[in-house]
mmCIF file of C-alpha atoms and ligand atoms in Angstrom:
data_model
loop_
_atom_site.group_PDB
_atom_site.id
_atom_site.type_symbol
_atom_site.label_atom_id
_atom_site.label_comp_id
_atom_site.label_asym_id
_atom_site.label_seq_id
_atom_site.Cartn_x
_atom_site.Cartn_y
_atom_site.Cartn_z
ATOM 1 C CA UNK A 1 -14.132 24.091 26.198
ATOM 2 C CA UNK A 2 -16.156 26.751 28.063
ATOM 3 C CA UNK A 3 -14.406 28.426 30.993
ATOM 4 C CA UNK A 4 -16.386 28.945 34.187
ATOM 5 C CA UNK A 5 -15.681 31.126 37.235
ATOM 6 C CA UNK A 6 -17.566 30.795 40.516
ATOM 7 C CA UNK A 7 -18.117 33.682 42.948
ATOM 8 C CA UNK A 8 -18.663 32.842 46.604
ATOM 9 C CA UNK A 9 -18.871 34.598 49.967
ATOM 10 C CA UNK A 10 -19.120 31.717 52.433
ATOM 11 C CA UNK A 11 -19.554 27.973 52.834
ATOM 12 C CA UNK A 12 -19.317 27.154 49.129
ATOM 13 C CA UNK A 13 -21.342 23.934 49.021
ATOM 14 C CA UNK A 14 -22.901 24.851 45.660
ATOM 15 C CA UNK A 15 -19.434 25.689 44.370
ATOM 16 C CA UNK A 16 -18.276 22.207 45.467
ATOM 17 C CA UNK A 17 -21.284 20.615 43.703
ATOM 18 C CA UNK A 18 -20.333 22.404 40.480
ATOM 19 C CA UNK A 19 -16.643 21.540 40.794
ATOM 20 C CA UNK A 20 -17.429 17.876 41.523
ATOM 21 C CA UNK A 21 -19.717 17.781 38.479
ATOM 22 C CA UNK A 22 -17.000 19.338 36.303
ATOM 23 C CA UNK A 23 -14.237 17.105 37.633
ATOM 24 C CA UNK A 24 -16.277 13.945 37.115
ATOM 25 C CA UNK A 25 -17.053 14.884 33.513
ATOM 26 C CA UNK A 26 -20.715 15.762 34.143
ATOM 27 C CA UNK A 27 -20.522 19.276 32.749
ATOM 28 C CA UNK A 28 -20.971 19.605 29.041
ATOM 29 C CA UNK A 29 -17.542 20.523 27.629
ATOM 30 C CA UNK A 30 -16.605 22.995 30.356
ATOM 31 C CA UNK A 31 -14.008 23.519 33.046
ATOM 32 C CA UNK A 32 -13.978 25.605 36.201
ATOM 33 C CA UNK A 33 -10.956 27.853 36.046
ATOM 34 C CA UNK A 34 -11.334 30.248 38.959
ATOM 35 C CA UNK A 35 -13.087 30.700 42.313
ATOM 36 C CA UNK A 36 -13.325 34.253 43.643
ATOM 37 C CA UNK A 37 -14.424 35.222 47.149
ATOM 38 C CA UNK A 38 -15.185 38.714 48.386
ATOM 39 C CA UNK A 39 -14.630 37.448 51.959
ATOM 40 C CA UNK A 40 -11.088 36.439 53.003
ATOM 41 C CA UNK A 41 -12.427 33.925 55.550
ATOM 42 C CA UNK A 42 -14.920 32.146 53.298
ATOM 43 C CA UNK A 43 -14.841 28.424 54.111
ATOM 44 C CA UNK A 44 -15.330 27.673 50.416
ATOM 45 C CA UNK A 45 -11.850 28.979 49.567
ATOM 46 C CA UNK A 46 -10.132 26.007 51.225
ATOM 47 C CA UNK A 47 -12.542 23.563 49.563
ATOM 48 C CA UNK A 48 -11.736 25.059 46.151
ATOM 49 C CA UNK A 49 -7.986 24.951 46.780
ATOM 50 C CA UNK A 50 -8.212 21.300 47.931
ATOM 51 C CA UNK A 51 -9.809 20.535 44.590
ATOM 52 C CA UNK A 52 -6.875 22.075 42.764
ATOM 53 C CA UNK A 53 -8.581 25.282 41.659
ATOM 54 C CA UNK A 54 -7.129 28.740 41.410
ATOM 55 C CA UNK A 55 -8.671 30.926 44.131
ATOM 56 C CA UNK A 56 -8.633 34.688 44.502
ATOM 57 C CA UNK A 57 -9.787 36.905 47.335
ATOM 58 C CA UNK A 58 -10.997 40.239 46.016
ATOM 59 C CA UNK A 59 -12.111 41.923 49.198
ATOM 60 C CA UNK A 60 -15.135 44.135 49.165
ATOM 61 C CA UNK A 61 -14.087 45.958 52.334
ATOM 62 C CA UNK A 62 -12.749 49.412 51.549
ATOM 63 C CA UNK A 63 -13.749 49.379 47.868
ATOM 64 C CA UNK A 64 -16.781 50.912 46.195
ATOM 65 C CA UNK A 65 -18.989 48.499 44.271
ATOM 66 C CA UNK A 66 -17.633 49.916 40.989
ATOM 67 C CA UNK A 67 -13.977 49.454 42.027
ATOM 68 C CA UNK A 68 -14.637 45.991 43.401
ATOM 69 C CA UNK A 69 -16.503 44.810 40.326
ATOM 70 C CA UNK A 70 -13.938 46.245 37.959
ATOM 71 C CA UNK A 71 -11.226 44.281 39.754
ATOM 72 C CA UNK A 72 -13.321 41.116 39.484
ATOM 73 C CA UNK A 73 -13.984 41.792 35.805
ATOM 74 C CA UNK A 74 -10.251 42.133 35.058
ATOM 75 C CA UNK A 75 -9.597 38.788 36.778
ATOM 76 C CA UNK A 76 -12.366 37.178 34.709
ATOM 77 C CA UNK A 77 -11.218 38.708 31.480
ATOM 78 C CA UNK A 78 -7.552 37.774 31.932
ATOM 79 C CA UNK A 79 -8.648 34.141 32.399
ATOM 80 C CA UNK A 80 -10.995 34.250 29.382
ATOM 81 C CA UNK A 81 -14.029 33.303 31.448
ATOM 82 C CA UNK A 82 -17.202 32.560 29.439
ATOM 83 C CA UNK A 83 -19.684 31.870 32.236
ATOM 84 C CA UNK A 84 -19.991 33.083 35.829
ATOM 85 C CA UNK A 85 -21.845 31.184 38.546
ATOM 86 C CA UNK A 86 -22.802 33.041 41.712
ATOM 87 C CA UNK A 87 -22.922 30.535 44.555
ATOM 88 C CA UNK A 88 -23.836 32.190 47.837
ATOM 89 C CA UNK A 89 -22.191 35.421 46.643
ATOM 90 C CA UNK A 90 -23.598 38.120 48.888
ATOM 91 C CA UNK A 91 -22.828 41.360 47.023
ATOM 92 C CA UNK A 92 -25.141 42.899 44.411
ATOM 93 C CA UNK A 93 -23.359 43.310 41.070
ATOM 94 C CA UNK A 94 -22.925 46.696 39.395
ATOM 95 C CA UNK A 95 -24.793 47.519 36.185
ATOM 96 C CA UNK A 96 -21.470 47.550 34.293
ATOM 97 C CA UNK A 97 -20.679 43.996 35.392
ATOM 98 C CA UNK A 98 -24.151 42.729 34.475
ATOM 99 C CA UNK A 99 -23.963 44.471 31.110
ATOM 100 C CA UNK A 100 -20.527 43.092 30.297
ATOM 101 C CA UNK A 101 -21.655 39.493 30.928
ATOM 102 C CA UNK A 102 -25.397 39.623 30.146
ATOM 103 C CA UNK A 103 -26.820 36.123 29.762
ATOM 104 C CA UNK A 104 -23.581 34.718 31.143
ATOM 105 C CA UNK A 105 -24.135 35.198 34.894
ATOM 106 C CA UNK A 106 -26.172 32.607 36.806
ATOM 107 C CA UNK A 107 -27.376 32.614 40.394
ATOM 108 C CA UNK A 108 -29.007 30.007 42.623
ATOM 109 C CA UNK A 109 -31.680 30.989 45.131
ATOM 110 C CA UNK A 110 -33.404 28.762 47.712
ATOM 111 C CA UNK A 111 -37.042 29.462 46.807
ATOM 112 C CA UNK A 112 -39.374 29.109 43.862
ATOM 113 C CA UNK A 113 -38.851 32.606 42.457
ATOM 114 C CA UNK A 114 -40.593 34.995 42.042
ATOM 115 C CA UNK A 115 -41.734 33.890 45.508
ATOM 116 C CA UNK A 116 -39.511 34.855 48.431
ATOM 117 C CA UNK A 117 -36.695 36.885 46.824
ATOM 118 C CA UNK A 118 -33.979 38.510 48.948
ATOM 119 C CA UNK A 119 -32.881 37.435 52.398
ATOM 120 C CA UNK A 120 -34.065 34.421 54.428
ATOM 121 C CA UNK A 121 -36.270 32.802 51.763
ATOM 122 C CA UNK A 122 -36.697 29.613 53.810
ATOM 123 C CA UNK A 123 -37.998 31.670 56.745
ATOM 124 C CA UNK A 124 -40.270 33.586 54.371
ATOM 125 C CA UNK A 125 -41.717 30.252 53.181
ATOM 126 C CA UNK A 126 -42.431 29.119 56.753
ATOM 127 C CA UNK A 127 -43.795 32.530 57.839
ATOM 128 C CA UNK A 128 -46.335 32.495 55.000
ATOM 129 C CA UNK A 129 -47.271 28.819 55.650
ATOM 130 C CA UNK A 130 -46.294 27.869 52.089
ATOM 131 C CA UNK A 131 -46.923 24.180 51.367
ATOM 132 C CA UNK A 132 -44.051 23.957 48.916
ATOM 133 C CA UNK A 133 -40.867 25.863 48.352
ATOM 134 C CA UNK A 134 -37.766 24.861 46.441
ATOM 135 C CA UNK A 135 -34.907 26.379 44.508
ATOM 136 C CA UNK A 136 -34.313 28.327 41.317
ATOM 137 C CA UNK A 137 -31.365 28.924 39.030
ATOM 138 C CA UNK A 138 -31.778 32.137 37.049
ATOM 139 C CA UNK A 139 -29.833 34.601 34.943
ATOM 140 C CA UNK A 140 -28.720 37.677 36.821
ATOM 141 C CA UNK A 141 -30.084 41.015 35.660
ATOM 142 C CA UNK A 142 -30.532 44.389 37.369
ATOM 143 C CA UNK A 143 -33.434 43.169 39.525
ATOM 144 C CA UNK A 144 -32.979 41.440 42.883
ATOM 145 C CA UNK A 145 -33.389 37.692 42.223
ATOM 146 C CA UNK A 146 -35.645 38.648 39.296
ATOM 147 C CA UNK A 147 -33.753 37.638 36.133
ATOM 148 C CA UNK A 148 -35.009 35.031 33.634
ATOM 149 C CA UNK A 149 -35.508 31.609 35.219
ATOM 150 C CA UNK A 150 -33.511 28.685 33.810
ATOM 151 C CA UNK A 151 -34.791 25.833 35.964
ATOM 152 C CA UNK A 152 -36.598 25.254 39.270
ATOM 153 C CA UNK A 153 -37.207 22.335 41.620
ATOM 154 C CA UNK A 154 -39.974 22.028 44.187
ATOM 155 C CA UNK A 155 -39.410 20.886 47.757
ATOM 156 C CA UNK A 156 -42.472 20.176 49.939
ATOM 157 C CA UNK A 157 -42.651 22.056 53.230
ATOM 158 C CA UNK A 158 -43.445 19.749 56.170
ATOM 159 C CA UNK A 159 -45.613 20.765 59.066
ATOM 160 C CA UNK A 160 -42.802 20.331 61.563
ATOM 161 C CA UNK A 161 -40.162 22.045 59.416
ATOM 162 C CA UNK A 162 -37.797 24.563 60.953
ATOM 163 C CA UNK A 163 -35.724 27.015 58.914
ATOM 164 C CA UNK A 164 -32.802 24.608 59.378
ATOM 165 C CA UNK A 165 -34.580 21.421 58.314
ATOM 166 C CA UNK A 166 -36.182 23.073 55.289
ATOM 167 C CA UNK A 167 -32.858 24.668 54.308
ATOM 168 C CA UNK A 168 -31.108 21.272 54.410
ATOM 169 C CA UNK A 169 -33.692 19.642 52.115
ATOM 170 C CA UNK A 170 -33.651 22.571 49.686
ATOM 171 C CA UNK A 171 -29.833 22.591 49.669
ATOM 172 C CA UNK A 172 -29.732 18.902 48.665
ATOM 173 C CA UNK A 173 -31.823 19.795 45.621
ATOM 174 C CA UNK A 174 -29.709 22.899 44.892
ATOM 175 C CA UNK A 175 -26.640 20.718 44.536
ATOM 176 C CA UNK A 176 -28.364 18.664 41.827
ATOM 177 C CA UNK A 177 -30.106 21.575 40.147
ATOM 178 C CA UNK A 178 -27.125 23.904 39.642
ATOM 179 C CA UNK A 179 -25.103 21.529 37.437
ATOM 180 C CA UNK A 180 -28.255 20.819 35.376
ATOM 181 C CA UNK A 181 -28.847 24.525 34.872
ATOM 182 C CA UNK A 182 -25.223 25.104 33.894
ATOM 183 C CA UNK A 183 -25.480 22.314 31.329
ATOM 184 C CA UNK A 184 -28.558 23.947 29.784
ATOM 185 C CA UNK A 185 -26.732 27.250 29.427
ATOM 186 C CA UNK A 186 -23.583 25.518 28.145
ATOM 187 C CA UNK A 187 -25.632 23.837 25.419
ATOM 188 C CA UNK A 188 -26.731 27.304 24.285
ATOM 189 C CA UNK A 189 -23.167 28.683 24.477
ATOM 190 C CA UNK A 190 -21.799 25.761 22.447
ATOM 191 C CA UNK A 191 -24.525 26.259 19.798
ATOM 192 C CA UNK A 192 -23.492 29.911 19.428
ATOM 193 C CA UNK A 193 -19.742 29.277 19.108
HETATM 194 C C1 LIG B 1 -27.532 28.679 49.061
HETATM 195 O O1 LIG B 1 -28.723 28.338 49.728
HETATM 196 C C2 LIG B 1 -27.824 29.489 47.828
HETATM 197 O O2 LIG B 1 -29.023 29.145 47.197
HETATM 198 C C3 LIG B 1 -27.943 30.889 48.378
HETATM 199 O O3 LIG B 1 -26.962 30.966 49.386
HETATM 200 C C4 LIG B 1 -26.678 29.646 49.880
HETATM 201 C C5 LIG B 1 -25.216 29.441 49.663
HETATM 202 O O4 LIG B 1 -24.767 28.215 50.216
HETATM 203 N N1 LIG B 1 -27.794 31.874 47.329
HETATM 204 P P1 LIG B 1 -23.347 27.638 49.790
HETATM 205 O O5 LIG B 1 -22.323 28.738 50.075
HETATM 206 O O6 LIG B 1 -23.404 27.311 48.325
HETATM 207 O O7 LIG B 1 -23.149 26.453 50.643
#
């Protein structure tokens, strides 16, 4: 059984999609063992606790990136975590963290990367009059939203779209895409072990 941790900073709807998939047996031989937030007020924390998960707040405030990440890494290692899913986690990871879990950290981003990396990708899509956007799950490396792509899904941009309406339609697809991506990576992990 692979052991998954999810890192969040806010709402946590992708975290909930992953937990629901795991709890209804839709993840391939894996369980979610821990949800970590760097923000004490993240709404996702309550949603994780309601679903019976262990939650930890490891606050970024007052810690350097290296200190913060090393505290997260000890929590992951003491729970024997195999795979880490970033789900709206808003802090860039240190090189040491990425190195320690290379190929085992996933992120979801609401655009068709390499288009529109970084902040406000839905607004970037509208500002450039893109006809389609979408979402991407990728491995995390040292680049910003630039690691190897696992899977993507297109979402058409409508003429009357606002940032909000486009974000809602992309988010619906994110919730389906993330569990699929995790299953692809789990298949690889299970082949190796
Ligand atoms: C999602 O759009 C995700 O792609 C991006 O941040 C947002 C997080 O939303 N990285 P939620 O916290 O999962 O609801």
